[in-house]
Structure formats: C-alpha cells, structure tokens
CSV table of C-alpha atoms and ligand atoms in Angstrom, one decimal:
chain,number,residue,atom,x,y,z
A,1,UNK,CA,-8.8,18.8,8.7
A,2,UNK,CA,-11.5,19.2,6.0
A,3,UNK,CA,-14.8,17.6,5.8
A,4,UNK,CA,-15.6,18.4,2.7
A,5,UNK,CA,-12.8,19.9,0.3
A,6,UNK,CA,-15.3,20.7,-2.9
A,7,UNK,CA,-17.7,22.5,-0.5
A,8,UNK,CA,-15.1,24.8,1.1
A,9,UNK,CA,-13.2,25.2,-2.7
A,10,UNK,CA,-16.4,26.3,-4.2
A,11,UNK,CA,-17.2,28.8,-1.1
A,12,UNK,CA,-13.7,29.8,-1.6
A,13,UNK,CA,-14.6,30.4,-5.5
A,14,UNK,CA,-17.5,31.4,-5.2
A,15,UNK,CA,-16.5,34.7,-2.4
A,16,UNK,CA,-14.1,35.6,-4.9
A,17,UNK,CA,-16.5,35.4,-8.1
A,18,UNK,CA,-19.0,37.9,-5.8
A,19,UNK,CA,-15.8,40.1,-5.7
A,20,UNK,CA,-15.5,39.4,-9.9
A,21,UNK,CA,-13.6,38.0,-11.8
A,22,UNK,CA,-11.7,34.9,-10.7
A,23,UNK,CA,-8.0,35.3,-11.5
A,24,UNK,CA,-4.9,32.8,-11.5
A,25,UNK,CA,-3.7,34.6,-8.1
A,26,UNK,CA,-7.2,32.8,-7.0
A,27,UNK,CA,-6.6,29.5,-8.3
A,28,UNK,CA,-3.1,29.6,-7.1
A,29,UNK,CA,-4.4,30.7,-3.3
A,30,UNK,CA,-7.4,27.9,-3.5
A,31,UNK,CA,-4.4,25.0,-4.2
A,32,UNK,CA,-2.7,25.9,-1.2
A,33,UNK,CA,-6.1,24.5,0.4
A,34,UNK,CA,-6.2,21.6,-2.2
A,35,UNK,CA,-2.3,21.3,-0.5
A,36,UNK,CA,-3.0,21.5,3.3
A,37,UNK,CA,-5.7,19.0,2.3
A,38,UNK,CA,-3.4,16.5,1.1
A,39,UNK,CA,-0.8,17.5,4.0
A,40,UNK,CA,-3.2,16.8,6.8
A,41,UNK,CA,-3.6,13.1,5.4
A,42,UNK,CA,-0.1,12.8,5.6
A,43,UNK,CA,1.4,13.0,2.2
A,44,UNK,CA,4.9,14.0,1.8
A,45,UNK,CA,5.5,17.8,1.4
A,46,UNK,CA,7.3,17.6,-1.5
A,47,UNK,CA,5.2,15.3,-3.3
A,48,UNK,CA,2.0,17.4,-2.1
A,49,UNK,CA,4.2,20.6,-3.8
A,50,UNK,CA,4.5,19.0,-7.0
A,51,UNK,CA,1.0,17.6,-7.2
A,52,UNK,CA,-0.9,21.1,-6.8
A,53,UNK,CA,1.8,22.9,-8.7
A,54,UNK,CA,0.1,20.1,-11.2
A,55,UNK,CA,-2.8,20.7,-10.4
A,56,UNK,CA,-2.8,24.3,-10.8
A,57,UNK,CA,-1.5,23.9,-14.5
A,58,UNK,CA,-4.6,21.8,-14.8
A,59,UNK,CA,-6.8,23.8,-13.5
A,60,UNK,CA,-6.3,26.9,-15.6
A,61,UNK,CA,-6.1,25.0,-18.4
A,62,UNK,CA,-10.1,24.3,-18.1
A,63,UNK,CA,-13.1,25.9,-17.4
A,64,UNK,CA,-12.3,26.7,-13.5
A,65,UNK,CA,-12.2,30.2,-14.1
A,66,UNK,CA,-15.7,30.7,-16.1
A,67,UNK,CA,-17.9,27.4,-14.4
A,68,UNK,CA,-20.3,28.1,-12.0
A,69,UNK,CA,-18.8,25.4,-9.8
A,70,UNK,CA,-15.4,26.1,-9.7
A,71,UNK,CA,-15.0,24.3,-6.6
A,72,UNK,CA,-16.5,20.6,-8.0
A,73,UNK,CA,-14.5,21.0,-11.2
A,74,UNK,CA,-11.0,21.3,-9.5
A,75,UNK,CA,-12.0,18.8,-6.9
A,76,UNK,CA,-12.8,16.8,-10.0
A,77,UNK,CA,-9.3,17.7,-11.5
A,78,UNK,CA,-7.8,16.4,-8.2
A,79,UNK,CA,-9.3,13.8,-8.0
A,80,UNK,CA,-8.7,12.3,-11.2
A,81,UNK,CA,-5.0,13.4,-11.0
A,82,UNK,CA,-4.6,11.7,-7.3
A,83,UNK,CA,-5.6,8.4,-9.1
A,84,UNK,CA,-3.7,8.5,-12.3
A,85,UNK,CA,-1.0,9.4,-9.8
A,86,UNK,CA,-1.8,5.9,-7.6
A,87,UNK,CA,-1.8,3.8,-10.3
A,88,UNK,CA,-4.9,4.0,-12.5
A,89,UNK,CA,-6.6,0.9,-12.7
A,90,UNK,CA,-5.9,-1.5,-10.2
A,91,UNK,CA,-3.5,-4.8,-10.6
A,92,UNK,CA,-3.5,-8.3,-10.0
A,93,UNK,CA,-0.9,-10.5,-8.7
A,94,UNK,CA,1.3,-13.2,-11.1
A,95,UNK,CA,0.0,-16.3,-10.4
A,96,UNK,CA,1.7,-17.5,-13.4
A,97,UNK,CA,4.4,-20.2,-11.3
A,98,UNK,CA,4.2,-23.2,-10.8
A,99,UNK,CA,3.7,-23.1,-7.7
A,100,UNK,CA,3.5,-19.3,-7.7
A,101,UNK,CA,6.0,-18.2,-5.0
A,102,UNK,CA,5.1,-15.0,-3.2
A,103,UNK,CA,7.9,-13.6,-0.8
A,104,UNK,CA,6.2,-11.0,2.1
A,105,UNK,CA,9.0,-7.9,3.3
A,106,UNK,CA,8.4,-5.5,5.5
A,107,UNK,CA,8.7,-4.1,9.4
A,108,UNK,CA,8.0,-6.1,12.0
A,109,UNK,CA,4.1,-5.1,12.9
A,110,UNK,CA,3.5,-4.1,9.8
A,111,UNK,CA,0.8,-6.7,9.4
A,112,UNK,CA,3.3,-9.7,7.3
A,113,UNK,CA,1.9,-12.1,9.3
A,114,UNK,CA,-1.9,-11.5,9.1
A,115,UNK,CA,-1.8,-10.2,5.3
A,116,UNK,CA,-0.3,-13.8,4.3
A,117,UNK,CA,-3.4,-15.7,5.4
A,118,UNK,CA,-5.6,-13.0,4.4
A,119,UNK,CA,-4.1,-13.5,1.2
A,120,UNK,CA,-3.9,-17.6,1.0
A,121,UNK,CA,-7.8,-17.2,2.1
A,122,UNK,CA,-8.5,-14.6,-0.7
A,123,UNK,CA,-6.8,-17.0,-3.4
A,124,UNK,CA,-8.3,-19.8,-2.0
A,125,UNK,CA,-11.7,-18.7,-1.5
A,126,UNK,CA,-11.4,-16.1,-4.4
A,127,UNK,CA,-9.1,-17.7,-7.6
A,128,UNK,CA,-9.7,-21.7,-5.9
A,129,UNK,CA,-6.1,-21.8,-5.2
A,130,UNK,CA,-5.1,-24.5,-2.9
A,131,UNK,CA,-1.6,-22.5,-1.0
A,132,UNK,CA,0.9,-23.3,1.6
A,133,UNK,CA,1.7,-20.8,4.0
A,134,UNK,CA,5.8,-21.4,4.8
A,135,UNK,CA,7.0,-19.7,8.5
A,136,UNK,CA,10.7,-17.9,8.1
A,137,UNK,CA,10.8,-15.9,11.3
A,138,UNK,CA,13.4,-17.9,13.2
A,139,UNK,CA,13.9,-15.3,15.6
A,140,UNK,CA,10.2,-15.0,17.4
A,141,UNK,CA,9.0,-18.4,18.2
A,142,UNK,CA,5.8,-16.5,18.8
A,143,UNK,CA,6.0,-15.6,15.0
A,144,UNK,CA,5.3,-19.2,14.0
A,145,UNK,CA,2.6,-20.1,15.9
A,146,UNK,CA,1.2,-17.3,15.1
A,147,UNK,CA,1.2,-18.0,11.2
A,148,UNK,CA,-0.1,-21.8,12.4
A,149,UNK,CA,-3.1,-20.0,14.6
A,150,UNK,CA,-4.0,-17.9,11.5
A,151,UNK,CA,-3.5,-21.3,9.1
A,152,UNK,CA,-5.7,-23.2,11.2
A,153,UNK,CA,-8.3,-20.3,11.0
A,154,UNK,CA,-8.6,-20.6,7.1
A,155,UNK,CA,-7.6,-23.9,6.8
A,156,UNK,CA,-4.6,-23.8,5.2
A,157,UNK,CA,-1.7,-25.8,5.6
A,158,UNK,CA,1.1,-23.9,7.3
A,159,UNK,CA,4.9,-25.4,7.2
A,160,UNK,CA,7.8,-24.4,9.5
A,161,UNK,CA,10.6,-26.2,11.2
A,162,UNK,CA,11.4,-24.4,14.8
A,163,UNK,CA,14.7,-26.7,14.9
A,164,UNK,CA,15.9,-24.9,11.6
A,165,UNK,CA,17.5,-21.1,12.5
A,166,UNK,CA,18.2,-21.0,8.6
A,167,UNK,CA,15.1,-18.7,6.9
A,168,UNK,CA,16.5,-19.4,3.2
A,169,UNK,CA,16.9,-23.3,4.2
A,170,UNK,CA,13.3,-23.4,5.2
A,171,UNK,CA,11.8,-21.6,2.7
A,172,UNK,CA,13.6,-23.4,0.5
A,173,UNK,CA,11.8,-26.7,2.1
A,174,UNK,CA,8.6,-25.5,1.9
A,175,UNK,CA,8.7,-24.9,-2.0
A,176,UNK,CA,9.7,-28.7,-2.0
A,177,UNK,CA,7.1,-29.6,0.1
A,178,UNK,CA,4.4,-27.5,-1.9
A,179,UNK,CA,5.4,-29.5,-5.0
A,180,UNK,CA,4.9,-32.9,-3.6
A,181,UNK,CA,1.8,-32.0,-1.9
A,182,UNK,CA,0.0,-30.1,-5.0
A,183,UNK,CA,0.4,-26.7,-3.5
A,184,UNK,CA,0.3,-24.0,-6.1
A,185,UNK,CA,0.8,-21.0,-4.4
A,186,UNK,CA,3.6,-20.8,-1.5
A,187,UNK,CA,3.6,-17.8,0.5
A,188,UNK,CA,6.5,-16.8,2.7
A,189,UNK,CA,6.3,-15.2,5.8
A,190,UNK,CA,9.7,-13.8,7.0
A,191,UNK,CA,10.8,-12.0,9.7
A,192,UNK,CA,10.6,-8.2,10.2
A,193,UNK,CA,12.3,-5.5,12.8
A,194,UNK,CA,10.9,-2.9,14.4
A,195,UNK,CA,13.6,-0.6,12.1
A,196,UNK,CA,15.1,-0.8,8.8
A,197,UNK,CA,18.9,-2.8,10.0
A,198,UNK,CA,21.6,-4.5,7.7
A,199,UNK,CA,20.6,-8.1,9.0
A,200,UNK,CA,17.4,-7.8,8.3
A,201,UNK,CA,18.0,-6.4,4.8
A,202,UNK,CA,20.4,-9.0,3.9
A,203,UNK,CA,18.5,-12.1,4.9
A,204,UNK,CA,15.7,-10.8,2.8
A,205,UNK,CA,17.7,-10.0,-0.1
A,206,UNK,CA,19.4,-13.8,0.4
A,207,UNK,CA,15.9,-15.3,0.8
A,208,UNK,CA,14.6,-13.6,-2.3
A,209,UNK,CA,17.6,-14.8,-4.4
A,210,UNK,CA,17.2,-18.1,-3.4
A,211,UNK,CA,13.5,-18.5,-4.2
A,212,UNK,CA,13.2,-16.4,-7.3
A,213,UNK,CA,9.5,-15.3,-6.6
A,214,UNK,CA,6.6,-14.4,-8.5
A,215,UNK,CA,5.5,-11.8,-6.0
A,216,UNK,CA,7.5,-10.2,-3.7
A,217,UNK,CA,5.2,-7.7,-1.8
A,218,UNK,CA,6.0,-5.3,0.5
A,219,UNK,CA,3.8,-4.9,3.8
A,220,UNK,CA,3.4,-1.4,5.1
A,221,UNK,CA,1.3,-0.1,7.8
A,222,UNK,CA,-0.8,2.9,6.7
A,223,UNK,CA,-0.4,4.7,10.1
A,224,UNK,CA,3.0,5.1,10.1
A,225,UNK,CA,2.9,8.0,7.7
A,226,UNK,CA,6.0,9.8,6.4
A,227,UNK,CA,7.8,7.1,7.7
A,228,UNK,CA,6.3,4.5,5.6
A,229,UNK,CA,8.3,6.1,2.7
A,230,UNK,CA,11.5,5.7,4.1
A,231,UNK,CA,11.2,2.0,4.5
A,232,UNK,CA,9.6,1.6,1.0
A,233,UNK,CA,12.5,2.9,-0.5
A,234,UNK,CA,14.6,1.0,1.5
A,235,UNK,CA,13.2,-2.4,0.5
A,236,UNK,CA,12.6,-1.5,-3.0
A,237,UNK,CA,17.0,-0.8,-3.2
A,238,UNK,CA,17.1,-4.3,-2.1
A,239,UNK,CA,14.1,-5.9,-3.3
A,240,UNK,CA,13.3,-4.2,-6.7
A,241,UNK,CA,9.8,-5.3,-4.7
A,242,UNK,CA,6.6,-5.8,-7.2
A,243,UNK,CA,4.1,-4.5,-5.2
A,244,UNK,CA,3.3,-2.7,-1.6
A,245,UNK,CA,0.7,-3.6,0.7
A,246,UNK,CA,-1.3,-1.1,3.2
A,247,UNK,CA,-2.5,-2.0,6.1
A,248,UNK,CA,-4.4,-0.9,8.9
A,249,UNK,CA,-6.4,1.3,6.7
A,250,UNK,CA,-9.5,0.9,9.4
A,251,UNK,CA,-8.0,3.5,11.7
A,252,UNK,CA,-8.1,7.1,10.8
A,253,UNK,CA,-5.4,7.3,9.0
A,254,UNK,CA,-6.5,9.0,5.7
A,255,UNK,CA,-4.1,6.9,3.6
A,256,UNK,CA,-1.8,9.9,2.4
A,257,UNK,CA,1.2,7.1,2.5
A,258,UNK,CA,0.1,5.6,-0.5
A,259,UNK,CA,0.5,8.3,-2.8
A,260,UNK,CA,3.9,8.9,-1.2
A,261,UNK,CA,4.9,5.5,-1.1
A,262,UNK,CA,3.7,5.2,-5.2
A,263,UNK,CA,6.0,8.4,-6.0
A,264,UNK,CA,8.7,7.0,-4.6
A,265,UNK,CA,8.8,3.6,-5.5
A,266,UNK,CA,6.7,3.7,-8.5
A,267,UNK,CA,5.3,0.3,-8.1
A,268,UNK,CA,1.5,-0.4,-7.7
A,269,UNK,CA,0.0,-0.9,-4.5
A,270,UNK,CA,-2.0,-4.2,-5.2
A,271,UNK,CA,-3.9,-4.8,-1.7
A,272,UNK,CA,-5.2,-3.4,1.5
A,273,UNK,CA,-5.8,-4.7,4.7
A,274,UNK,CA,-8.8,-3.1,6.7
A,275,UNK,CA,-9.2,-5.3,10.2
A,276,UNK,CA,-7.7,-8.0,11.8
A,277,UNK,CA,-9.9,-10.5,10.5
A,278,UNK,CA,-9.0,-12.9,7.6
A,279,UNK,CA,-11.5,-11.4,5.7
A,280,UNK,CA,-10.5,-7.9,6.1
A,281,UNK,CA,-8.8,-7.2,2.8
A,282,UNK,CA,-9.9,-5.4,-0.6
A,283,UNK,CA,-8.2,-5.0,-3.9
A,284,UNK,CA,-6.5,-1.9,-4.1
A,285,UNK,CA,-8.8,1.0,-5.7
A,286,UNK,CA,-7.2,4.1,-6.6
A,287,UNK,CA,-9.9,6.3,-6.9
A,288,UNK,CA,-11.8,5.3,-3.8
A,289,UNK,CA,-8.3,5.8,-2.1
A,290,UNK,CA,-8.2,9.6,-3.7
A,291,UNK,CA,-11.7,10.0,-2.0
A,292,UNK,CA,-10.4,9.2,1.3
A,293,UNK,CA,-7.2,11.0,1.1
A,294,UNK,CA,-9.6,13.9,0.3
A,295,UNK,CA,-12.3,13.2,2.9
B,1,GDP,P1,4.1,-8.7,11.3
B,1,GDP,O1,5.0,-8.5,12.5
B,1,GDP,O2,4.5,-7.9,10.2
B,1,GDP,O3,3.9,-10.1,10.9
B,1,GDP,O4,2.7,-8.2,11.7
B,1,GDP,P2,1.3,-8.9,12.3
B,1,GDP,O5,0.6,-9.6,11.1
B,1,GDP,O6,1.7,-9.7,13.5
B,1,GDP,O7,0.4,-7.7,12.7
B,1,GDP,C1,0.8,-6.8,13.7
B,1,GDP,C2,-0.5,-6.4,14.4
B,1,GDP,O8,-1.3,-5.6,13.5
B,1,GDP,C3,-1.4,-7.5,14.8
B,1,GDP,O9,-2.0,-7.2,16.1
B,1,GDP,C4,-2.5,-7.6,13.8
B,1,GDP,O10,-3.7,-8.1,14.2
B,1,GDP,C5,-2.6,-6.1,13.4
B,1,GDP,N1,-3.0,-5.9,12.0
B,1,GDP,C6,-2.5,-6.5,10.9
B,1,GDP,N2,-3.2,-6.0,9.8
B,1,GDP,C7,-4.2,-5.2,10.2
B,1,GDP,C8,-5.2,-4.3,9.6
B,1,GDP,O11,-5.3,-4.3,8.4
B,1,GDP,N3,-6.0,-3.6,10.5
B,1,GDP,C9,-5.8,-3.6,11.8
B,1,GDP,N4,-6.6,-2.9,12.6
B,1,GDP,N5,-4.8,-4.4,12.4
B,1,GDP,C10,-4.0,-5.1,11.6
C-alpha cells in the first residue's frame, strides 16, 4: 500500500536521473508501480493493465522524461486519466417525470434500503422535492419497517402493503397513490439477495417494465471489490441501469470498484454513500475519487 504514489514516483525518477538519462525502459518499470497502486485499491487486473499501458503512451508523450519532477507530472497524467476514465464531470439524476419514478437494484446489503431515504432526504432538503418512498421487499418483513423507521427519520411518507406478496402490484400502487397525494418523486425500494439468482433478476426486470422509470440506479457496496463488477454487469444485461451507486465508501476501502464497475458498464456513477446516517451521502466526484484510489 502506498502512502504517497508522487513521492515514491519521483524518488523512483529521480534515482534513475542521478544514474542519467531517464529512458522508456524507466517509465515503463515506474507504471508497474502506478499499476500495483491501482491493484492494491482493488481495481480489476485487466482494467489496471490497460490503464497504465495508457498511461505509459501518455507519459512519454510529455515532458516526463526531461521535468525535474517526473514523479508529479505522471501522477498528474494519472490522475487526470483515472477521472476522464470515471466519468468526467459529475451527473445529475432525471427528475424530469411527473412524478419522477426512481427504481433502486441491487444485492441484498448493499445499502438499497438506506440510500433510498438518503436520497428522498437529499431531494427533499436539497431540490424541495416532496417524495414517497414505496416498500417492494415482500420477502423480509424486516425490510419494510425498516424503510418506515428510516421514513419516519426524514419525514417522509413511506407506502407498503404487508398483505400484498406482489412487488410489481405494489409498486404499481404506490405511483397511484403518489399522484393523488402530490408526490413528485416515488422511489422504490425492492428486494435484493445475498447473490445474483434468476428470481431475483426477473422480478426486477418485471418491476422495471411495469413502472417505466426515470432512474433506475444500481446500489453497490464499495467493499465488495472485484466482485462488485460481476453483479454490475449482471444488472446492467437486465436493467440497461442509468446509473450505479457506491456505498460504504467510509471504510477503507479505496474505492478501486468504481473504475471497474465504470469500464464495464460504462454508465456514470451518480452518488455515494459515506455512513449510515441520512445525511451521509455526496454527489459523485471523479477526481476526488482518483485521489483516493491513489492515496
Ligand atoms: P439493502 O439490503 O440493500 O436494503 O441494504 P441496507 O440499506 O439495509 O444496508 C445494509 C447495511 O449497510 C445496514 O446496516 C446499513 O446501515 C449499512 N449501510 C448502508 N449504506 C452505508 C454506508 O454508506 N456506509 C456504512 N458504513 N454503512 C452503510
């Protein structure tokens, strides 16, 4: 794990420019650190391959080889590349319907259930949105209450029917019961697994046809690394998703997922969550996120 990946590129450099000249061989051993750097927080290897091989091209393309910094400049180069990669600048979500439907996917844990009232508090607090937060998990009874302990925290109205085992049936009801009641953003909070199964995938998939959403965002816990890619690309197949969520980006996890996840899928990750608290969530920065992934 680096601390800092300029100051051990430029002592890198800098040894070899006390030895002469720097050459290409140089630049091509100091991306192999620029690599184990992205490796240790958890990219994918082939994705991390690519990027220096990227890199590289990029690097001897400029001044690395005659700068006195060499190490700043291609930590510069890497870092702009890491957030062109991640999206550029960052994006908003459609709030264009009327109401706005936003669908949540994802795996059970991920953090569905907390990231849809973080998300009616944000638009509430944030864009003055008055949303209804609609329960579809009709497996876990523990599910609902859940989303009606988190509703009742931000005080927003939370509608679910535990007689109802029918997930497109009642979000379906909540969309009629956001219309009468002036709602204008419905957010739906389905069910997840602990693994990426064929029920799961088609009552999402029959959901999402059913309630044509604005949004339909994908939920992915940051932690879960390599794996996190794998159930990205599952949803997506399905889904054809609009954006990705990360969560649980307050551990230690350096957030490597999210370049994997956005080389994969190619969709922009819109939010983050960063706590358990309603309040813990930020609009998704890609050039902070490069700074973390490189520590
Ligand atoms: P769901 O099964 O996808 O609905 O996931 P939950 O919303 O129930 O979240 C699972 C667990 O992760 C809960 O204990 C949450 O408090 C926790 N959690 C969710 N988002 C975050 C986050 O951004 N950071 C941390 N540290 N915990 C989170």
């Amino acid at each position: 794990m680096f601390d800092n990946l300029s100051e051990k590129l430029d002592k890198a450099l800098h040894v070899l420019k006390g030895h002469g000249q720097i050459t290409e061989i140089n630049v091509a051993e100091t991306t192999k650190e620029v690599r184990r750097a992205l490796l240790d927080a958890d990219v994918n290897f082939k994705i991390a391959k690519e990027f220096t091989n990227k890199v590289k091209e990029k690097a001897l393309g400029s001044d690395v080889l005659t700068t006195l910094q060499p190490g700043q400049l291609m930590v510069k180069i890497v870092k702009d590349e890491l957030t062109a990669l991640m999206g550029g600048e960052t994006e908003g979500i459609n709030l264009s319907g009327k109401p706005t439907i936003v669908l949540m996917s994802g795996l059970q844990g991920s953090g569905k259930t907390t990231f849809s009232g973080k998300l009616a508090n944000f638009l509430k607090n944030k864009k003055s949105k008055n949303p209804l937060l609609v329960a579809c998990d009709v497996y876990r009874p523990a599910a609902i209450d859940q989303l009606h302990v988190v509703g009742g925290q931000i005080n927003v109205e939370v509608y679910s029917d535990k007689e109802n085992n029918d997930p497109v049936a009642i979000a379906q009801a909540g969309i009629v019961q956001a219309k009468a009641n002036g709602n204008d953003v419905v957010i739906i909070d389905t069910a997840g697994r602990l693994a990426v199964d064929e029920k799961m995938m088609a009552e999402i998939s029959n959901i999402h046809k059913a309630i044509e959403p604005q949004e339909t965002l994908f939920v992915v816990d940051a932690m879960t690394g390599q794996d996190a890619v794998n159930t990205a690309k599952a949803f997506n197949d399905i889904l054809n998703f609009d954006g990705v969520i990360l969560t649980k980006l307050d551990g230690d996890t350096r957030g490597g997922a999210a370049i994997s996840i956005k080389s994969v899928v190619d969709k922009p990750i819109k939010f983050i969550g960063t706590g358990e608290k309603m309040e813990a969530i930020d609009v998704f920065h890609p050039s902070r996120m490069a700074e973390r992934i490189l520590g």
